[in-house]
Coordinates of C-alpha atoms in Angstrom, one line a residue:
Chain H
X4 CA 214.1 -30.2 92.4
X5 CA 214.3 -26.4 92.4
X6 CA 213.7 -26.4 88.0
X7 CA 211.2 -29.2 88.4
X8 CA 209.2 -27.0 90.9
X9 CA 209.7 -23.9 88.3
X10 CA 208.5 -25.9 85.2
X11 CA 205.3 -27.3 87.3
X12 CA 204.6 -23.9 87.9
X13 CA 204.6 -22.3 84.6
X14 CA 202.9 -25.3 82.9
X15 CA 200.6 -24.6 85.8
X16 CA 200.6 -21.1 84.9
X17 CA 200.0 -21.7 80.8
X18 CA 197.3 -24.7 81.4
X19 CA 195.3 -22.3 84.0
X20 CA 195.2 -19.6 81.3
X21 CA 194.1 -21.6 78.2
X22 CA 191.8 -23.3 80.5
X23 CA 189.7 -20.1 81.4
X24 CA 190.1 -18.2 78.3
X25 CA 189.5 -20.4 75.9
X26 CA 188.4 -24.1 77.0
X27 CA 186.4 -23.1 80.0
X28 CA 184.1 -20.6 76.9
X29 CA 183.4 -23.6 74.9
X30 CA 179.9 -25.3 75.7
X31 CA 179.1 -28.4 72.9
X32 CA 175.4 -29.0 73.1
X33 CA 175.1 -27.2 76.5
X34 CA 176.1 -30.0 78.1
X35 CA 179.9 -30.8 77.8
X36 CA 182.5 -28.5 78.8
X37 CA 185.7 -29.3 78.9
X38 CA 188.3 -29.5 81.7
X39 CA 191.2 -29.4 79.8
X40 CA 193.6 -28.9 83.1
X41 CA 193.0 -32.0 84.6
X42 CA 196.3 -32.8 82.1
X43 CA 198.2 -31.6 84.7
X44 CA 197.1 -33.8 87.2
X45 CA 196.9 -36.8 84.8
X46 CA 201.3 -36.2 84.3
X47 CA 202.3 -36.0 87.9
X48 CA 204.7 -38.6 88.2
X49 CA 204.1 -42.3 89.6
X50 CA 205.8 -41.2 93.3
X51 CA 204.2 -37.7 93.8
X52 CA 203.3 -37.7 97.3
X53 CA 199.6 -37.9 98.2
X54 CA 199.8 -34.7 100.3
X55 CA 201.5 -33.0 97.4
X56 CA 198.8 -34.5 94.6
X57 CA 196.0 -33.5 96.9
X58 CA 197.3 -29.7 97.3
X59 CA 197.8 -29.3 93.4
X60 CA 194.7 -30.7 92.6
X61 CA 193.1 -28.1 95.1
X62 CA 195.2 -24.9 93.8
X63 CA 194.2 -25.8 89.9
X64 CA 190.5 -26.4 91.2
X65 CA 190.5 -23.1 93.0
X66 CA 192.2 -21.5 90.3
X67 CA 189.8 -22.1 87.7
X68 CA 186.8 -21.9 90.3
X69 CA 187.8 -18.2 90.8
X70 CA 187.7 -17.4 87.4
X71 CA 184.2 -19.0 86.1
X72 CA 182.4 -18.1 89.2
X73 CA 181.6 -21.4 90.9
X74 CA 183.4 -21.0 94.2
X75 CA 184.5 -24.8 95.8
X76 CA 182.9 -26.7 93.1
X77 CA 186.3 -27.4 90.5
X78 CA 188.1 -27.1 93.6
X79 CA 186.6 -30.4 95.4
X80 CA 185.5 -32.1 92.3
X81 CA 189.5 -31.9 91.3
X82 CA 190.4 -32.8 94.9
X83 CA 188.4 -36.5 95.0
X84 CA 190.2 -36.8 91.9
X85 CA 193.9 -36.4 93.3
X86 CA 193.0 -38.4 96.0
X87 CA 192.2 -41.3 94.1
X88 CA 194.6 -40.6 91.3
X89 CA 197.5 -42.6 92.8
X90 CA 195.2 -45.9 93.4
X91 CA 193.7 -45.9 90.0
X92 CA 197.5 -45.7 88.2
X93 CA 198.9 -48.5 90.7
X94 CA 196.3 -50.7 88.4
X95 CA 197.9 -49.8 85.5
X96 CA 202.0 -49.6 86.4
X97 CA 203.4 -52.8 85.2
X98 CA 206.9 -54.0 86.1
X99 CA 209.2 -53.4 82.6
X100 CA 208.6 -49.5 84.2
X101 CA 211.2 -47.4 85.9
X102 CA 210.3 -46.4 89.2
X103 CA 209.4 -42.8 89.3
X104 CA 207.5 -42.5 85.6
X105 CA 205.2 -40.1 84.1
X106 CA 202.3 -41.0 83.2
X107 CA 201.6 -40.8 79.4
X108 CA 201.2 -43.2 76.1
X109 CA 205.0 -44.3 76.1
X110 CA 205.1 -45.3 80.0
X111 CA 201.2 -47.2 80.1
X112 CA 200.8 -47.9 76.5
X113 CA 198.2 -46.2 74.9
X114 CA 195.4 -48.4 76.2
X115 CA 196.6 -48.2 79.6
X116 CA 196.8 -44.2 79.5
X117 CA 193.3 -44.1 77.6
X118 CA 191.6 -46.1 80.6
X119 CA 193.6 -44.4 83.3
X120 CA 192.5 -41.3 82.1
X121 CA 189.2 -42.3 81.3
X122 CA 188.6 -43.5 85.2
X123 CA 190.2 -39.9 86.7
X124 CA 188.4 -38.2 84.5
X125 CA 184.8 -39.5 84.9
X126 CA 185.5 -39.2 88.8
X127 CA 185.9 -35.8 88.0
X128 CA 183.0 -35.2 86.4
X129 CA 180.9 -37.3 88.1
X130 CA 181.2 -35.4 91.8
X131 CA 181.7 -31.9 89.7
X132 CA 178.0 -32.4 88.2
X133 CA 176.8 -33.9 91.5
X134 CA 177.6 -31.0 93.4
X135 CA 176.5 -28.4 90.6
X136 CA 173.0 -30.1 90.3
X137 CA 172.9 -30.4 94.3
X138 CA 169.2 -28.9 94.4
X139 CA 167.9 -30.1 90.9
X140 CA 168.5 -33.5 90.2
X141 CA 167.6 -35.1 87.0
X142 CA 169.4 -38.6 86.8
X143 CA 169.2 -38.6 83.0
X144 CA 170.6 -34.9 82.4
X145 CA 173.7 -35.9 85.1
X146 CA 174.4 -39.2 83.3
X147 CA 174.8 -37.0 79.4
X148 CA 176.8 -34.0 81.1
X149 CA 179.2 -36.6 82.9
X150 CA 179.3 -38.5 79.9
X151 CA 179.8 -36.2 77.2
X152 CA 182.0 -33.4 79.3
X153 CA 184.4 -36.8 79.8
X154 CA 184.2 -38.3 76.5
X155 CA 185.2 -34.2 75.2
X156 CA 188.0 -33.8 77.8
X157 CA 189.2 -37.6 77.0
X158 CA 189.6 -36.4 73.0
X159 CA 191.6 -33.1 74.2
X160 CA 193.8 -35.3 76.5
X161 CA 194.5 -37.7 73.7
X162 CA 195.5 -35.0 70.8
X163 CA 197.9 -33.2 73.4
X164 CA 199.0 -36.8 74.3
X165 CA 200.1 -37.1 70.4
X166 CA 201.9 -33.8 70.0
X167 CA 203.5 -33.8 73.0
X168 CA 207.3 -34.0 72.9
X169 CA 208.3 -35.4 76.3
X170 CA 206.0 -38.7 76.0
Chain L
X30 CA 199.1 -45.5 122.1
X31 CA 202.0 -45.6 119.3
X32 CA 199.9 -48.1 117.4
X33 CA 197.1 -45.2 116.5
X34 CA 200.0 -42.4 116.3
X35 CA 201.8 -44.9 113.5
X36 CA 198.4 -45.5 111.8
X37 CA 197.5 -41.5 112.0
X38 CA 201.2 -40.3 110.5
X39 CA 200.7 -43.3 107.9
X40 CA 197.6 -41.6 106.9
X41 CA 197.8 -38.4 107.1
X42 CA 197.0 -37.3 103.3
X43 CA 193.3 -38.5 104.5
X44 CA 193.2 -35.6 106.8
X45 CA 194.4 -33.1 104.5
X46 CA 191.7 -34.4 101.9
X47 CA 188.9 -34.2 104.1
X48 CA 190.2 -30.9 105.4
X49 CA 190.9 -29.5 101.6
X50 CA 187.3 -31.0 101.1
X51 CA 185.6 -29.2 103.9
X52 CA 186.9 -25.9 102.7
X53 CA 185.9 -26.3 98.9
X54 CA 182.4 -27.3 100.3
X55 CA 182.2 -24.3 102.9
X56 CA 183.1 -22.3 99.9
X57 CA 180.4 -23.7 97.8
X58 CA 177.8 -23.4 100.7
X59 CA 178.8 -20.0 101.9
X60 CA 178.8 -18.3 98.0
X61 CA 175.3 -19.0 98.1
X62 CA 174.5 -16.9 101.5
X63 CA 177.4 -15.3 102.1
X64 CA 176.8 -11.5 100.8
X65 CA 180.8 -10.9 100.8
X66 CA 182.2 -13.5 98.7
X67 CA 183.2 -11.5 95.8
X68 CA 186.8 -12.4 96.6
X69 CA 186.7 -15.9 95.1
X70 CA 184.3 -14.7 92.2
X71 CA 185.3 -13.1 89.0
X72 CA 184.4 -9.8 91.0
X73 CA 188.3 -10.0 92.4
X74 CA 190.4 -7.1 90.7
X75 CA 193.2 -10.2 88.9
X76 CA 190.3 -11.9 86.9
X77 CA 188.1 -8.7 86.3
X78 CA 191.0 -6.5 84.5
X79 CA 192.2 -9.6 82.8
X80 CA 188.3 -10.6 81.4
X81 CA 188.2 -7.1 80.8
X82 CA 191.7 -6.9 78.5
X83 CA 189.7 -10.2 76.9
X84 CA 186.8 -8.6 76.1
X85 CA 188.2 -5.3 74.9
X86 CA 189.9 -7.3 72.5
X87 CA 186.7 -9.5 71.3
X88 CA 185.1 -6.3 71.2
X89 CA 187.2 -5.0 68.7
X90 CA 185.4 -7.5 66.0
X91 CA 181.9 -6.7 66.9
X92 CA 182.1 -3.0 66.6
X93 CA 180.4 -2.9 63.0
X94 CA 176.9 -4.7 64.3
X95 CA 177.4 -3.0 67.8
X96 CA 177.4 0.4 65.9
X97 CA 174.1 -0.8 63.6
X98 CA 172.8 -1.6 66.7
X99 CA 173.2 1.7 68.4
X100 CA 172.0 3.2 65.1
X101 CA 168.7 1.6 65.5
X102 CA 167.9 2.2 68.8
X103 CA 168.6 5.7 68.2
X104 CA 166.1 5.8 65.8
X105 CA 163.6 4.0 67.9
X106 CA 164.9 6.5 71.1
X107 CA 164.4 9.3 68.8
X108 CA 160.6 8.0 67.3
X109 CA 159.7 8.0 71.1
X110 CA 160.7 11.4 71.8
X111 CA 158.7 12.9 68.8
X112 CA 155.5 10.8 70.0
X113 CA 156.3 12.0 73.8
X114 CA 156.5 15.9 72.6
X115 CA 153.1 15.3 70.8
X116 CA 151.4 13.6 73.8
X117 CA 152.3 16.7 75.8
X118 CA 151.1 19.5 73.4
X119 CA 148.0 17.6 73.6
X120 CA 148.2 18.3 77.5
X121 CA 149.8 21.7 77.5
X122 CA 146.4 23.4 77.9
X123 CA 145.4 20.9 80.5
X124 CA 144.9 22.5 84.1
X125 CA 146.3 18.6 84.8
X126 CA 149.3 18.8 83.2
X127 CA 151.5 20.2 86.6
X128 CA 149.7 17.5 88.7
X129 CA 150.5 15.0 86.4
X130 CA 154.1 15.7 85.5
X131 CA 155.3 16.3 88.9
X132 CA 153.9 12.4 89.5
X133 CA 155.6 11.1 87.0
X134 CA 158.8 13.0 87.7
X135 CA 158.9 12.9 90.9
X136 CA 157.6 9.8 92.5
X137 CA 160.5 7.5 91.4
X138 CA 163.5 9.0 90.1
X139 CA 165.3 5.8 88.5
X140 CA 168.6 6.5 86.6
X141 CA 170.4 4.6 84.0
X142 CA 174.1 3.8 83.4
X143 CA 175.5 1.9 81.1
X144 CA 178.3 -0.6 81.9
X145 CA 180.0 -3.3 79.9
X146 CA 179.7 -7.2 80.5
X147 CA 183.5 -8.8 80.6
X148 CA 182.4 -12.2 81.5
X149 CA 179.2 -14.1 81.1
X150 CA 178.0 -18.2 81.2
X151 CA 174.8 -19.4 80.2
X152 CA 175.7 -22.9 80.3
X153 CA 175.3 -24.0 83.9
X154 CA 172.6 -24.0 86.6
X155 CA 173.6 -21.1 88.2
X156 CA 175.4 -18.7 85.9
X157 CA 176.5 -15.1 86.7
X158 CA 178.1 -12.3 84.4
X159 CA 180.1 -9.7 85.4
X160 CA 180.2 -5.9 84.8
X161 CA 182.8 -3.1 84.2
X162 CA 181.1 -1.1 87.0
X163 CA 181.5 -1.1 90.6
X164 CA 181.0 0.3 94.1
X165 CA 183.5 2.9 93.1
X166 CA 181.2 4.1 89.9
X167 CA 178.1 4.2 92.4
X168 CA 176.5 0.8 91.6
X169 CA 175.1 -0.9 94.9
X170 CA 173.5 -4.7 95.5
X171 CA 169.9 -5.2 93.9
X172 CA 170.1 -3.3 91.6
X173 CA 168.7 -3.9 88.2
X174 CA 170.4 -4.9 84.9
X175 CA 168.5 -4.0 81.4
X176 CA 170.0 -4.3 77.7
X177 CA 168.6 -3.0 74.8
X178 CA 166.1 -5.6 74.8
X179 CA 164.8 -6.2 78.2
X180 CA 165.7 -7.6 81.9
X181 CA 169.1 -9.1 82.3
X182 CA 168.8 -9.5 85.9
X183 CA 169.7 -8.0 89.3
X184 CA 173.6 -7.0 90.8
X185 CA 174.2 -9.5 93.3
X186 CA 178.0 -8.2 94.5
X187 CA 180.3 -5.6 94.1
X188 CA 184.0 -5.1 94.3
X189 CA 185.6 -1.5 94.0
X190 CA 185.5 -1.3 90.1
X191 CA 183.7 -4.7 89.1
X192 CA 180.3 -6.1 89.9
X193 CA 178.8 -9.6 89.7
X194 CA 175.0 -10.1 88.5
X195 CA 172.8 -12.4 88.8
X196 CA 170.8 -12.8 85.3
X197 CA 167.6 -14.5 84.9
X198 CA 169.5 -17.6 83.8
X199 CA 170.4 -18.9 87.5
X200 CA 167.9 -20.5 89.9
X201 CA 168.1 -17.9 92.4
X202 CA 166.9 -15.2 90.2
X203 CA 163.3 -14.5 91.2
X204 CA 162.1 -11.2 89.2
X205 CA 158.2 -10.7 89.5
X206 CA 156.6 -10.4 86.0
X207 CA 153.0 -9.1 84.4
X208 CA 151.7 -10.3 81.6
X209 CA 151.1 -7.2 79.4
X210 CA 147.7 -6.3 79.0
X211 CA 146.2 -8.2 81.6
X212 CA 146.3 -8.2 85.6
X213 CA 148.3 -11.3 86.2
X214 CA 151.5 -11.6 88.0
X215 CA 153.7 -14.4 88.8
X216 CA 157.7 -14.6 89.3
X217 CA 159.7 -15.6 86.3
X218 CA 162.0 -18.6 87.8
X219 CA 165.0 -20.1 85.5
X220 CA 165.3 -24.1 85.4
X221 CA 168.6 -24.7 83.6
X222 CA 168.7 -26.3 80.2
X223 CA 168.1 -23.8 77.3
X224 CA 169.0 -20.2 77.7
X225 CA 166.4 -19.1 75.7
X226 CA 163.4 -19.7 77.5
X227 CA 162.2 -18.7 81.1
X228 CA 158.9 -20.0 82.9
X229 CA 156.3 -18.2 85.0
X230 CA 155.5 -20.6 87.6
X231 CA 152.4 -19.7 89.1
X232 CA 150.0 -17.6 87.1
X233 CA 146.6 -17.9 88.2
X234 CA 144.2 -19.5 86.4
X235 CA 141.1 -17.0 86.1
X236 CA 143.5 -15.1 84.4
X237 CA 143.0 -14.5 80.7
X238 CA 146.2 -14.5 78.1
X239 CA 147.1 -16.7 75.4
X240 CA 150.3 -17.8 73.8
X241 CA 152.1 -14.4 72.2
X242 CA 151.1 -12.4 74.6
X243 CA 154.3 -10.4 76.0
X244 CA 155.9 -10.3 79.7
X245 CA 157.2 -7.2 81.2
X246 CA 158.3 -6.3 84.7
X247 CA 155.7 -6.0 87.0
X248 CA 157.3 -2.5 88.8
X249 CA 156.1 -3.8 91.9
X250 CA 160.0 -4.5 93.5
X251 CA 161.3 -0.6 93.0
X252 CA 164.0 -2.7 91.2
X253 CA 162.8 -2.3 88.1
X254 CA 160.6 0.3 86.5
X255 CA 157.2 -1.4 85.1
X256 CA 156.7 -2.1 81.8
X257 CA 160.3 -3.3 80.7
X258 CA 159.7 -6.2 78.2
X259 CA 161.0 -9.8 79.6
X260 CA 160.3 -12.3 76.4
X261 CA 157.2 -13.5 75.3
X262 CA 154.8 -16.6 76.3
X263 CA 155.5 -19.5 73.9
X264 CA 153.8 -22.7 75.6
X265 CA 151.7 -22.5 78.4
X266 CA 150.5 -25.9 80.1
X267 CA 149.4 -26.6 83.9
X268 CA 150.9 -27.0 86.8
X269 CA 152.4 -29.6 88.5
X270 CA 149.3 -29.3 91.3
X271 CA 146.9 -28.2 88.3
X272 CA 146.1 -25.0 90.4
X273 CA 147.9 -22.6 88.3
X274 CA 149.3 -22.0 84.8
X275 CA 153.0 -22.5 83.8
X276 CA 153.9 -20.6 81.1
X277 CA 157.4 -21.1 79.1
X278 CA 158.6 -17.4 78.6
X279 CA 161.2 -17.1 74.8
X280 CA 163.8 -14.3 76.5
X281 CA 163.9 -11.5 74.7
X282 CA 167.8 -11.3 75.3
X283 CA 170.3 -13.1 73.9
X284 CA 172.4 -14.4 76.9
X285 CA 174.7 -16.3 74.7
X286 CA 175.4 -12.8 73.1
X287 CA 175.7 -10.2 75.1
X288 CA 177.7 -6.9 75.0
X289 CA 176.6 -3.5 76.8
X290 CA 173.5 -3.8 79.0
X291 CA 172.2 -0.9 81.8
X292 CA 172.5 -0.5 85.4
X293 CA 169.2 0.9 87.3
X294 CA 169.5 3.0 90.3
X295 CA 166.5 4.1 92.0
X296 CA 166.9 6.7 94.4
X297 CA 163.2 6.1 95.6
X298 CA 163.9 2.6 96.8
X299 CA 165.1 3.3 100.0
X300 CA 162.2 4.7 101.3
X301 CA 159.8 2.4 99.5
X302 CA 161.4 -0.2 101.3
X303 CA 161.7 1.3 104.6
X304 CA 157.9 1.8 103.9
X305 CA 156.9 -1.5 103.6
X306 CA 159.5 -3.2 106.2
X307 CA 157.3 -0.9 108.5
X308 CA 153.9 -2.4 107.5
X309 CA 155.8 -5.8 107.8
X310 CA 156.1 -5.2 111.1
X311 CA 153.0 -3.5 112.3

């Protein structure tokens, strides 16, 4: 429990830091940015306690808030999305699984990851751009940043999905 | 009784998300208004130094156009002192000359430093940059932020050795502009999108300028000395109500590349704004 704790924090630790040094620096089209540490949240395992998805969801949120000066908005976007998370992967756990999986393209199938993340994601998004066009609200402009900041994350999440050894 | 308890304890994680929630939002609602937020902004000492290391590093790669560059203002620097030292022998024999010297000299005393950006966006609504210089190096709220080629924006917070700015490119940034040449004035407000253009909101209509024509700071704010360039008018059309002008301003600086700019002080701003809190009030 002890190790498990260790390794969530370093990979917590290694995700923050690419994350605001290099992903978080990258705008494609001024539009899509993207959130390359929701990973983390994505490979919590099935039984992760809602109290303890909610609370890492708000750390990484805050985390990265901190460091691209946008107090509160990463931090609750990332929060709606760890309170959901749990719900949306109950669609896709099937029965051949063990109990306490991690979520990824061996355990769902590739499909079944591709849409799970797909859905967290876009929840992401969609209450992070909400929030960040609070005063100005152009329905078309909202729709292409959701869209293409998801679709960006969603090919990031799939190449680290293909080189990652513990699938 | 122990119906409710049991359906509270079985739901608890709905509590802590509203409560997680409620503290992202107060964060989100209080960095707008909240004058001592620099905590949770890239202000704090952890993210400065370490955007700092980042940027010391990136640096490295751009020295050879950041020296060309410095080259060539020099040169322009220099040109303007030679012009500046022939304008006043034309005055030396003037009985106005004292007069008009100790006006210049002495009615405003603005300073410059220079300071470093470690971290800048240009991507969002409201994007903010932050500086190398802090509290602890002298630099104060509202004060004004110049690079080599014209207004950057205004410093919004400071920590001890960092400070946060807002630049033109966020929607709170509200720097009052002239258009060069002519009498008008109107405030230069961002609108997200591009981060190459600016628009003037409100310039009256009797006013005559045409498309080219350049923007500098009005002075009017003691923020800024007049005169500093802004961008230029590139497409002017009416407003929404058709009783002014909207003009779209092309930024003279290059937010997406941006290295050393200049902090203004101006030890005259005090008292103009004691001054005219005063005639506020009267």
């Amino acid at each position: 429990m002890t190790s498990n704790t260790l390794i969530r924090t370093r990979n917590f630790a290694m995700l923050a830091l690419v994350q605001v040094l290099i992903f978080s620096q990258i705008h494609l089209f001024g539009y899509a940015t993207a959130c390359v540490y929701l990973i983390f949240l994505l490979k919590l395992p099935r039984h992760t306690s809602q109290n303890e998805l909610l609370v890492w969801s708000f750390l990484f949120g805050l985390t990265v808030d901190i460091f691209c000066n946008t107090p509160g908005l990463n931090a609750a976007a990332a929060t709606a999305m760890g309170f959901i998370r749990n719900t949306i992967l109950a669609i896709f756990t099937h029965k051949g699984l063990p109990d306490d999986f991690v979520p990824g393209a061996r355990s769902l199938k590739w499909g079944g990851y591709i849409v799970y993340s797909l859905a967290c994601i876009g929840i992401f998004y969609t209450v992070l751009f909400i929030l960040e066009l609070f005063t100005i609200s152009y329905a078309s402009e909202l729709f292409l940043s959701v869209t293409s900041s998801t679709l960006l994350t969603m090919l990031f999440v799939t190449v680290i999905e293909c080189f990652s050894r513990t699938r | 009784m122990q119906t409710i308890l049991n359906f509270l304890i079985k739901h608890n994680h709905w509590f802590l998300f509203i409560l997680l929630e409620g503290i992202s939002f107060v964060l989100i609602v209080s960095f707008n208004n909240y004058q001592n937020a620099a905590m949770f902004t890239s202000a704090n000492s952890i993210a400065g130094n370490m955007y700092e290391t980042l940027s010391d590093i990136d640096r490295y790669f751009g020295l050879k156009s950041e020296n060309d560059a410095l080259v060539e203002q020099n040169a322009v620097l220099l040109n303007e002192i030679q012009a500046l030292k022939e304008e006043l022998k034309g005055y030396q024999d003037s009985t106005m000359l004292a007069e008009h010297v100790a006006i210049a000299g002495g009615r405003q005393g603005y300073r410059y430093m220079s300071a470093r950006v470690v971290n800048s966006s240009y991507n969002k609504v409201d994007n903010y940059m932050t500086l190398d210089k802090g509290a602890a190096q002298g630099v104060k709220p509202e004060m004004g932020v110049i690079g080599k080629d014209g207004v950057v924006g205004i410093i919004y917070q400071t920590s001890d050795n960092f400070s946060l700015v807002i630049p033109l490119l966020n929607s709170k940034s509200n720097i009052n502009c002239r258009v060069k040449g002519t009498g008008s004035y109107s405030a230069l407000h961002w609108e997200g999108g591009d981060a190459r253009y600016s628009y003037l909101i409100d310039l009256p209509r009797y006013a005559v300028f045409e498309k080219g024509d350049t923007v500098v700071t009005s002075g009017f704010s003691s923020i800024f000395p007049a005169d500093i360039p802004v961008g230029v008018i590139d497409y002017l059309e009416d407003s929404k109500d058709g009783l002014f002008y909207r003009a779209r301003v092309e930024l003279f600086v290059d937010f997406t590349n941006i290295g050393n700019v200049f902090i203004i002080g101006n030890d005259g701003k005090e008292e103009q704004s004691e001054l005219e809190k005063k005639g506020e009030k009267e």
